[in-house]
Structure formats: C-alpha cells, structure tokens
Amino acid sequence: MQRFNIAWKAYIIVTVIITIAAAIIVGYFISDRKNVLIMNKQLHLFKLASTLENKINHDDSNNGLSIPQADKTAIINKLYQPLLSEIAKENPECEFGIFFDKPTGWTEQSVVNITYPIHINGQLTGHIGVNYKWDYLNNEINQHTVNLLIFAFGFWLLVLLVIYLVFYRLTHEINRLHPISNETEANGQDELFQQTRLKLAHLIDLCPLPILELDSNGCIANLNKAMQDFYNRYLAYSKESLIGESIQSLSSQLGIEYKKSFIARVMNGQEIRNEYARQLDCDWLLHGAPIINAATGSVNGAIAIYHDISEAEKTKQEMARLEGLNAIGETAGSVAHELRNPACTIRGFVELLQRKCREDQKEYYGIILEELDRMNGIIEDFLSLTRNRLIDKMPLDINEVLRSLYPLILSDALKNGIELEYNLCDKAEALELNSREIRQLVLNLARNGIDAMSPRGTLRISTEKVMSGINLVIQDTGTGIQPELLNKIFEPFYTSKKNGTGLGLAVCRNIVKGHAGAIKVESEVDKGTTFTMFFPSVKEECCCLPKSGPEVAIYSMGCEITTL
C-alpha cells in the first residue's frame, strides 16, 4: 500500500508539471501568432497601397492636373473613387483613402495602418492611406487561438493517457512482485498494534491506582486489579463478573447515591480533575474524563481514576497534631522553667515552718512538701522533654546503679504487696551512662509496673550481656497494654492513668535516646508488660535489640525506627 501511494503521488506530480509546461507553451504560441498576423497584414497593406499607386500613375486623367493644393484631396478622392471602390470590394477588411496633409476619416477600429506616397508626373502629389480593421484581425486571432487550444488540449490528453498507462503498469508490476511484502507489512502493523494494546493494558493493570472504564450504557467495560481489589473489600465479585455490571447497581450495593456521584457527572460529559470526596470511610482524590465520539459529539463512555489519600490525610492530621504538641511542649517548658524557682523558695519556707510548728501540724506540712516534690518532678519531666542538652556521661557499671536503687524500689513494692526480683548479670562491662538519668529511667518504669499490678504480682528487673552492649529488662505481671495503644504510649501527654501527666514514658524514651540506645515494649493483656532497653558499649555506636518473644513494636533512639 505504501509503494502504491508513492507511485500515484509521482504520477500526480508529473501530471502537474506537464500541465504547467503545456500552458506556458500554448501561451507563447498564441502571442507569437498574433505578432505574425500583424506583420503579415502590414505587408499586405503595403502591397495594396503599392498596387493602388501604380494604377493612379497609369491613369492619363491626372496628366496636367493643375488645381489648387487645398482642393486636390477632394478632387483626387472623387476622381479615383471608382478605383478605390474596386479595390475595397476585393479587400473588405481594409479602408482606403488619398490625402495630402494628414489622414482623415479613419475609424477607431483600425489596428494596422500605413501611408504610401503618390507621385504624379514624377512629383509627390499626396499619400495613399490604408488601414486594417480591428474586428477582422481580432476574429482571425480568436480563430487561431481556438484552433491552437483544441490541438494543445488533445495533445495534452494524449500525453496524460500515455503517462497514466505507464504508471498503471508500474504499480501493477509492483503489486504483483511484492504481494508477500505488502501482506507482511500489514501483518507487522497489526502485530505492532496488538503488542501496543497489550503493553498499555498491562501497564494499566500494574497501576496501583484503581482505574475504571465504562461503556455508553454505564456498564463496566474494563478495570484494573487495583479497582477489582477495591470492590472486593465490600463485594464478592471476580473480574469477569464485574465486566458488564452496571456502575449504578454497584454504587447502590456500596450505599453510594449514583445520581450525586462524580462518575454520573462524568457520564454526562463533564471532565473532573483532582476532586476530593469522602466515601466508604476513605478519603479519595477523583479524576474522570468522558469518552466523546468525534463524529457525533455524544458520550460513548468514561474513564475514572480513584486515588485513595486516606493515609496521606492521616499523616497530615498527625503532623498537625505533632506540631500542636510541639508548640504546647515549648510553652510548657518555658512555664515549667519559670515555676521551678518559686517552687524551690516555697519548699524552703515550708521546711522552716515545719520545724517550728506544733506536732499535730507537722503532718500537714509533710503533705505540702510531698506535693511540692511531685510538682517539682513534673517540672523536671517537662524540662527533660523540651530541652536539647548534652548529657554528662561517665563509665559506669549499670548493675551498681540498679543495686543502689534496690531499697527504693523494694519499699514501693512492699507497700503495694508486690514481689521484687533482681537478676543481674555477672561482671557487666562499663557503659557511658549518666547516673541520675538512669536512676530516673528505672524508677519511672518500675513504679509504672507496680501501679499496673494487683497485690501478689511480680516485678522483675534484670540485665543481660549481648554482643555489643547490655540489655536492661523491666517486666511486670500487670494488666498489660492494648495492642492498638502500643504505638501511643511514648507520645508526650498520653496517659491511661486518671492522675497521670503522660510524661513518664516520653521522658524514658528521651533518656534512652540520649544514651544512643533503643527501647522496645512487649505486652499481652492481663499477662503483663516487658520493657527492654539496650545500651551500647563504649566502642559501639550502633543500636540493636535482641529478638526474643513476640515483639509488638520497637522504638529505636539514636537510629532508624525498626519494626520486627
């Protein structure tokens, strides 16, 4: 087909070139013929004038003509009128006259005219004037032009016919010699088209966004796997059963009002881009375009793309919440810093008053001091969360720090009827620690464990050596933590206690982070909770956690958060 088109395009080009050349040649011949006719008429007029002059000179009636010059023209014209009339009859296309001063009586239709001198008795007596009428010359030229055009047109048709036969034979031979190549070319184009369609269909199917194609009746013509998975969340349909299903029926089954849905507007010819919608407890960004018939302008179907942005919206809300918490934390840090100084002053004066009060009043002062100490602890927790400071650390044996805390933790345990178990490893290597913060970490977790247990529960505190450091484990047999709350317990201000501040575990996380360590929590409801903290040795910069037991979540401080 391609070779056929090329051959006939060449034929058209050759035809146009020949036509233009023929038109130029015909125009040239017409113009040249006109000039030849005019020259021939001039020669003819000269011959007529010469003949007329000879006849006048041989006429004896003019011998001895001696009349005034002013009357010569009229007399000679009258005298030779029969002769002029005779010649005019023989040449009707011409006009004749004899004059002495200037030509007179010539019509405006003349196109060729000449004057010829008249000599009588050897003297110049006047002139013979002869002109050729324009109408006769114009008719001759037109007749010649018509004849030439008829001849040129016939010759042009003959040439085109010969060229047509040549090209027809040429294309016939091309098609005869290359039928296989033409068929192969057509098959190759069909195969390329099929491959392109398959690639496009495969690409659409791999797209993670749900894509839906509808026909003119509002039925599903095609859909990708992501769209099928979306429908399968709510309806038990296979891909084959979904194709051909009415979108209005599916919307009704999903509890969506079709007339108000965006796909209904797309089917009505409206193009929609980046439209937000909240449906089926999900946030969607919707895109849709109608399929328009170019010939009729009618809607033959629609293409719709559904983008689930629920996670992005949750992330956005979480970021807004964290920004709010950060603002609260900064404000709380500033307030806590300003409150600590007057609180210390108040505590000093209360201690002074306690020494001088009566015995029955000392109990009340003791309560005031306890509340001031609790307030000071809360202030310290706030400051621990809000300030970024370098921790003064020194090589310490973590077992020695834990042994120093044993009496305090035992006292709290006995008050609540809790059994305390210590299981410390032998010869723990020295770690870079801040003694005060490690004490705060252990006391916070131990007291949280004691508060979570009923009497006769057990609190276990142990250490174990690992390849790159020490694991500190604090385990209780309390009520445990709900699985959905495990990812929230380390957030500032989150607490499940009635009188809690929500800062204890957040402070613990900051302490572990400051020591380049990691903390993880494992919990089962009604069975207990285990906190495992890893502290790297002096030469180790990485942080890792042992894989023991069903781990719910890992909070890695000083390195990337990891989930096992």
PDB file of N, CA and C in Angstrom, residues 30-93:
ATOM      1  N   ILE A  30       0.354  31.478 -28.880  1.00  0.00           N
ATOM      2  CA  ILE A  30      -0.732  32.435 -29.135  1.00  0.00           C
ATOM      3  C   ILE A  30      -0.168  33.835 -29.322  1.00  0.00           C
ATOM      4  N   SER A  31       0.716  34.250 -28.423  1.00  0.00           N
ATOM      5  CA  SER A  31       1.311  35.584 -28.530  1.00  0.00           C
ATOM      6  C   SER A  31       2.136  35.726 -29.811  1.00  0.00           C
ATOM      7  N   ASP A  32       2.907  34.703 -30.125  1.00  0.00           N
ATOM      8  CA  ASP A  32       3.741  34.756 -31.327  1.00  0.00           C
ATOM      9  C   ASP A  32       2.876  34.803 -32.596  1.00  0.00           C
ATOM     10  N   ARG A  33       1.790  34.030 -32.581  1.00  0.00           N
ATOM     11  CA  ARG A  33       0.917  34.021 -33.759  1.00  0.00           C
ATOM     12  C   ARG A  33       0.277  35.377 -33.976  1.00  0.00           C
ATOM     13  N   LYS A  34      -0.072  36.068 -32.928  1.00  0.00           N
ATOM     14  CA  LYS A  34      -0.651  37.404 -33.042  1.00  0.00           C
ATOM     15  C   LYS A  34       0.321  38.356 -33.705  1.00  0.00           C
ATOM     16  N   ASN A  35       1.581  38.303 -33.265  1.00  0.00           N
ATOM     17  CA  ASN A  35       2.602  39.182 -33.867  1.00  0.00           C
ATOM     18  C   ASN A  35       2.816  38.845 -35.344  1.00  0.00           C
ATOM     19  N   VAL A  36       2.811  37.554 -35.678  1.00  0.00           N
ATOM     20  CA  VAL A  36       2.987  37.156 -37.093  1.00  0.00           C
ATOM     21  C   VAL A  36       1.834  37.668 -37.941  1.00  0.00           C
ATOM     22  N   LEU A  37       0.611  37.567 -37.421  1.00  0.00           N
ATOM     23  CA  LEU A  37      -0.550  38.044 -38.170  1.00  0.00           C
ATOM     24  C   LEU A  37      -0.454  39.536 -38.437  1.00  0.00           C
ATOM     25  N   ILE A  38      -0.037  40.293 -37.442  1.00  0.00           N
ATOM     26  CA  ILE A  38       0.084  41.748 -37.613  1.00  0.00           C
ATOM     27  C   ILE A  38       1.136  42.072 -38.666  1.00  0.00           C
ATOM     28  N   MET A  39       2.268  41.375 -38.618  1.00  0.00           N
ATOM     29  CA  MET A  39       3.312  41.605 -39.626  1.00  0.00           C
ATOM     30  C   MET A  39       2.804  41.250 -41.021  1.00  0.00           C
ATOM     31  N   ASN A  40       2.067  40.153 -41.134  1.00  0.00           N
ATOM     32  CA  ASN A  40       1.529  39.758 -42.436  1.00  0.00           C
ATOM     33  C   ASN A  40       0.536  40.795 -42.960  1.00  0.00           C
ATOM     34  N   LYS A  41      -0.271  41.338 -42.084  1.00  0.00           N
ATOM     35  CA  LYS A  41      -1.235  42.349 -42.507  1.00  0.00           C
ATOM     36  C   LYS A  41      -0.531  43.617 -42.953  1.00  0.00           C
ATOM     37  N   GLN A  42       0.565  43.966 -42.260  1.00  0.00           N
ATOM     38  CA  GLN A  42       1.323  45.161 -42.690  1.00  0.00           C
ATOM     39  C   GLN A  42       1.880  44.968 -44.099  1.00  0.00           C
ATOM     40  N   LEU A  43       2.441  43.785 -44.357  1.00  0.00           N
ATOM     41  CA  LEU A  43       2.957  43.516 -45.726  1.00  0.00           C
ATOM     42  C   LEU A  43       1.818  43.569 -46.752  1.00  0.00           C
ATOM     43  N   HIS A  44       0.681  43.008 -46.364  1.00  0.00           N
ATOM     44  CA  HIS A  44      -0.460  43.024 -47.265  1.00  0.00           C
ATOM     45  C   HIS A  44      -0.897  44.453 -47.578  1.00  0.00           C
ATOM     46  N   LEU A  45      -0.906  45.308 -46.562  1.00  0.00           N
ATOM     47  CA  LEU A  45      -1.298  46.705 -46.768  1.00  0.00           C
ATOM     48  C   LEU A  45      -0.310  47.429 -47.672  1.00  0.00           C
ATOM     49  N   PHE A  46       0.981  47.138 -47.496  1.00  0.00           N
ATOM     50  CA  PHE A  46       1.979  47.751 -48.378  1.00  0.00           C
ATOM     51  C   PHE A  46       1.741  47.355 -49.839  1.00  0.00           C
ATOM     52  N   LYS A  47       1.431  46.100 -50.036  1.00  0.00           N
ATOM     53  CA  LYS A  47       1.172  45.637 -51.408  1.00  0.00           C
ATOM     54  C   LYS A  47      -0.059  46.333 -51.987  1.00  0.00           C
ATOM     55  N   LEU A  48      -1.135  46.464 -51.195  1.00  0.00           N
ATOM     56  CA  LEU A  48      -2.333  47.142 -51.670  1.00  0.00           C
ATOM     57  C   LEU A  48      -2.060  48.601 -52.003  1.00  0.00           C
ATOM     58  N   ALA A  49      -1.332  49.265 -51.129  1.00  0.00           N
ATOM     59  CA  ALA A  49      -1.020  50.680 -51.372  1.00  0.00           C
ATOM     60  C   ALA A  49      -0.161  50.841 -52.615  1.00  0.00           C
ATOM     61  N   SER A  50       0.800  49.934 -52.760  1.00  0.00           N
ATOM     62  CA  SER A  50       1.675  49.991 -53.948  1.00  0.00           C
ATOM     63  C   SER A  50       0.874  49.739 -55.219  1.00  0.00           C
ATOM     64  N   THR A  51      -0.034  48.779 -55.183  1.00  0.00           N
ATOM     65  CA  THR A  51      -0.877  48.491 -56.346  1.00  0.00           C
ATOM     66  C   THR A  51      -1.737  49.688 -56.692  1.00  0.00           C
ATOM     67  N   LEU A  52      -2.329  50.311 -55.664  1.00  0.00           N
ATOM     68  CA  LEU A  52      -3.178  51.476 -55.888  1.00  0.00           C
ATOM     69  C   LEU A  52      -2.375  52.627 -56.485  1.00  0.00           C
ATOM     70  N   GLU A  53      -1.165  52.797 -56.011  1.00  0.00           N
ATOM     71  CA  GLU A  53      -0.317  53.906 -56.514  1.00  0.00           C
ATOM     72  C   GLU A  53       0.031  53.678 -57.980  1.00  0.00           C
ATOM     73  N   ASN A  54       0.308  52.450 -58.347  1.00  0.00           N
ATOM     74  CA  ASN A  54       0.651  52.144 -59.739  1.00  0.00           C
ATOM     75  C   ASN A  54      -0.528  52.420 -60.655  1.00  0.00           C
ATOM     76  N   LYS A  55      -1.732  52.038 -60.201  1.00  0.00           N
ATOM     77  CA  LYS A  55      -2.917  52.298 -61.017  1.00  0.00           C
ATOM     78  C   LYS A  55      -3.153  53.797 -61.192  1.00  0.00           C
ATOM     79  N   ILE A  56      -2.911  54.571 -60.145  1.00  0.00           N
ATOM     80  CA  ILE A  56      -3.114  56.023 -60.245  1.00  0.00           C
ATOM     81  C   ILE A  56      -2.109  56.620 -61.221  1.00  0.00           C
ATOM     82  N   ASN A  57      -0.864  56.195 -61.157  1.00  0.00           N
ATOM     83  CA  ASN A  57       0.166  56.748 -62.042  1.00  0.00           C
ATOM     84  C   ASN A  57      -0.084  56.376 -63.499  1.00  0.00           C
ATOM     85  N   HIS A  58      -0.728  55.249 -63.809  1.00  0.00           N
ATOM     86  CA  HIS A  58      -1.005  54.860 -65.192  1.00  0.00           C
ATOM     87  C   HIS A  58      -2.303  55.454 -65.714  1.00  0.00           C
ATOM     88  N   ASP A  59      -3.032  56.189 -64.911  1.00  0.00           N
ATOM     89  CA  ASP A  59      -4.287  56.808 -65.347  1.00  0.00           C
ATOM     90  C   ASP A  59      -3.958  58.150 -66.011  1.00  0.00           C
ATOM     91  N   ASP A  60      -4.318  58.329 -67.260  1.00  0.00           N
ATOM     92  CA  ASP A  60      -3.988  59.550 -68.010  1.00  0.00           C
ATOM     93  C   ASP A  60      -4.814  60.737 -67.577  1.00  0.00           C
ATOM     94  N   SER A  61      -5.884  60.526 -66.858  1.00  0.00           N
ATOM     95  CA  SER A  61      -6.756  61.641 -66.485  1.00  0.00           C
ATOM     96  C   SER A  61      -6.107  62.581 -65.501  1.00  0.00           C
ATOM     97  N   ASN A  62      -5.018  62.166 -64.964  1.00  0.00           N
ATOM     98  CA  ASN A  62      -4.386  63.055 -63.994  1.00  0.00           C
ATOM     99  C   ASN A  62      -3.255  63.859 -64.603  1.00  0.00           C
ATOM    100  N   ASN A  63      -2.976  63.614 -65.897  1.00  0.00           N
ATOM    101  CA  ASN A  63      -1.886  64.373 -66.518  1.00  0.00           C
ATOM    102  C   ASN A  63      -2.287  65.839 -66.656  1.00  0.00           C
ATOM    103  N   GLY A  64      -1.347  66.644 -66.363  1.00  0.00           N
ATOM    104  CA  GLY A  64      -1.576  68.089 -66.461  1.00  0.00           C
ATOM    105  C   GLY A  64      -2.492  68.608 -65.410  1.00  0.00           C
ATOM    106  N   LEU A  65      -2.660  67.858 -64.329  1.00  0.00           N
ATOM    107  CA  LEU A  65      -3.561  68.286 -63.243  1.00  0.00           C
ATOM    108  C   LEU A  65      -2.929  69.460 -62.527  1.00  0.00           C
ATOM    109  N   SER A  66      -3.610  70.578 -62.682  1.00  0.00           N
ATOM    110  CA  SER A  66      -3.089  71.778 -62.008  1.00  0.00           C
ATOM    111  C   SER A  66      -4.254  72.461 -61.322  1.00  0.00           C
ATOM    112  N   ILE A  67      -4.448  72.148 -60.154  1.00  0.00           N
ATOM    113  CA  ILE A  67      -5.530  72.709 -59.345  1.00  0.00           C
ATOM    114  C   ILE A  67      -4.942  73.138 -58.024  1.00  0.00           C
ATOM    115  N   PRO A  68      -5.671  73.972 -57.345  1.00  0.00           N
ATOM    116  CA  PRO A  68      -5.137  74.423 -56.033  1.00  0.00           C
ATOM    117  C   PRO A  68      -4.902  73.227 -55.084  1.00  0.00           C
ATOM    118  N   GLN A  69      -3.882  73.435 -54.221  1.00  0.00           N
ATOM    119  CA  GLN A  69      -3.499  72.349 -53.294  1.00  0.00           C
ATOM    120  C   GLN A  69      -4.616  71.999 -52.333  1.00  0.00           C
ATOM    121  N   ALA A  70      -5.412  73.022 -51.943  1.00  0.00           N
ATOM    122  CA  ALA A  70      -6.465  72.780 -50.953  1.00  0.00           C
ATOM    123  C   ALA A  70      -7.568  71.903 -51.497  1.00  0.00           C
ATOM    124  N   ASP A  71      -7.761  71.919 -52.861  1.00  0.00           N
ATOM    125  CA  ASP A  71      -8.860  71.133 -53.422  1.00  0.00           C
ATOM    126  C   ASP A  71      -8.382  69.796 -53.974  1.00  0.00           C
ATOM    127  N   LYS A  72      -7.074  69.566 -53.903  1.00  0.00           N
ATOM    128  CA  LYS A  72      -6.556  68.369 -54.523  1.00  0.00           C
ATOM    129  C   LYS A  72      -7.097  67.100 -53.860  1.00  0.00           C
ATOM    130  N   THR A  73      -7.165  67.111 -52.584  1.00  0.00           N
ATOM    131  CA  THR A  73      -7.573  65.902 -51.878  1.00  0.00           C
ATOM    132  C   THR A  73      -8.984  65.489 -52.248  1.00  0.00           C
ATOM    133  N   ALA A  74      -9.903  66.470 -52.222  1.00  0.00           N
ATOM    134  CA  ALA A  74     -11.295  66.160 -52.551  1.00  0.00           C
ATOM    135  C   ALA A  74     -11.447  65.757 -54.007  1.00  0.00           C
ATOM    136  N   ILE A  75     -10.716  66.451 -54.883  1.00  0.00           N
ATOM    137  CA  ILE A  75     -10.849  66.164 -56.314  1.00  0.00           C
ATOM    138  C   ILE A  75     -10.277  64.790 -56.609  1.00  0.00           C
ATOM    139  N   ILE A  76      -9.121  64.484 -56.008  1.00  0.00           N
ATOM    140  CA  ILE A  76      -8.477  63.212 -56.301  1.00  0.00           C
ATOM    141  C   ILE A  76      -9.309  62.075 -55.740  1.00  0.00           C
ATOM    142  N   ASN A  77      -9.853  62.229 -54.542  1.00  0.00           N
ATOM    143  CA  ASN A  77     -10.700  61.181 -53.982  1.00  0.00           C
ATOM    144  C   ASN A  77     -11.937  60.946 -54.855  1.00  0.00           C
ATOM    145  N   LYS A  78     -12.526  62.054 -55.381  1.00  0.00           N
ATOM    146  CA  LYS A  78     -13.697  61.926 -56.242  1.00  0.00           C
ATOM    147  C   LYS A  78     -13.305  61.332 -57.576  1.00  0.00           C
ATOM    148  N   LEU A  79     -12.118  61.771 -58.041  1.00  0.00           N
ATOM    149  CA  LEU A  79     -11.659  61.315 -59.341  1.00  0.00           C
ATOM    150  C   LEU A  79     -11.356  59.825 -59.315  1.00  0.00           C
ATOM    151  N   TYR A  80     -10.746  59.366 -58.156  1.00  0.00           N
ATOM    152  CA  TYR A  80     -10.313  57.966 -58.107  1.00  0.00           C
ATOM    153  C   TYR A  80     -11.238  57.087 -57.246  1.00  0.00           C
ATOM    154  N   GLN A  81     -12.443  57.637 -56.997  1.00  0.00           N
ATOM    155  CA  GLN A  81     -13.368  56.869 -56.162  1.00  0.00           C
ATOM    156  C   GLN A  81     -13.714  55.514 -56.776  1.00  0.00           C
ATOM    157  N   PRO A  82     -13.952  55.412 -58.083  1.00  0.00           N
ATOM    158  CA  PRO A  82     -14.238  54.085 -58.654  1.00  0.00           C
ATOM    159  C   PRO A  82     -13.099  53.110 -58.441  1.00  0.00           C
ATOM    160  N   LEU A  83     -11.879  53.632 -58.565  1.00  0.00           N
ATOM    161  CA  LEU A  83     -10.716  52.745 -58.368  1.00  0.00           C
ATOM    162  C   LEU A  83     -10.620  52.281 -56.918  1.00  0.00           C
ATOM    163  N   LEU A  84     -10.874  53.210 -55.981  1.00  0.00           N
ATOM    164  CA  LEU A  84     -10.816  52.854 -54.551  1.00  0.00           C
ATOM    165  C   LEU A  84     -11.917  51.848 -54.206  1.00  0.00           C
ATOM    166  N   SER A  85     -13.118  52.075 -54.814  1.00  0.00           N
ATOM    167  CA  SER A  85     -14.231  51.167 -54.516  1.00  0.00           C
ATOM    168  C   SER A  85     -13.957  49.774 -55.033  1.00  0.00           C
ATOM    169  N   GLU A  86     -13.306  49.700 -56.187  1.00  0.00           N
ATOM    170  CA  GLU A  86     -12.984  48.395 -56.766  1.00  0.00           C
ATOM    171  C   GLU A  86     -12.028  47.608 -55.865  1.00  0.00           C
ATOM    172  N   ILE A  87     -11.000  48.311 -55.387  1.00  0.00           N
ATOM    173  CA  ILE A  87     -10.009  47.633 -54.516  1.00  0.00           C
ATOM    174  C   ILE A  87     -10.653  47.274 -53.164  1.00  0.00           C
ATOM    175  N   ALA A  88     -11.566  48.171 -52.690  1.00  0.00           N
ATOM    176  CA  ALA A  88     -12.203  47.903 -51.396  1.00  0.00           C
ATOM    177  C   ALA A  88     -13.076  46.672 -51.455  1.00  0.00           C
ATOM    178  N   LYS A  89     -13.730  46.458 -52.643  1.00  0.00           N
ATOM    179  CA  LYS A  89     -14.541  45.253 -52.764  1.00  0.00           C
ATOM    180  C   LYS A  89     -13.681  44.003 -52.680  1.00  0.00           C
ATOM    181  N   GLU A  90     -12.503  44.103 -53.257  1.00  0.00           N
ATOM    182  CA  GLU A  90     -11.615  42.946 -53.216  1.00  0.00           C
ATOM    183  C   GLU A  90     -11.014  42.736 -51.821  1.00  0.00           C
ATOM    184  N   ASN A  91     -10.954  43.778 -51.035  1.00  0.00           N
ATOM    185  CA  ASN A  91     -10.357  43.695 -49.673  1.00  0.00           C
ATOM    186  C   ASN A  91     -11.303  44.349 -48.678  1.00  0.00           C
ATOM    187  N   PRO A  92     -12.373  43.687 -48.297  1.00  0.00           N
ATOM    188  CA  PRO A  92     -13.369  44.307 -47.406  1.00  0.00           C
ATOM    189  C   PRO A  92     -12.846  44.577 -45.986  1.00  0.00           C
ATOM    190  N   GLU A  93     -11.754  43.902 -45.618  1.00  0.00           N
ATOM    191  CA  GLU A  93     -11.239  44.114 -44.267  1.00  0.00           C
ATOM    192  C   GLU A  93     -10.432  45.383 -44.141  1.00  0.00           C
TER     193      GLU A  93
END
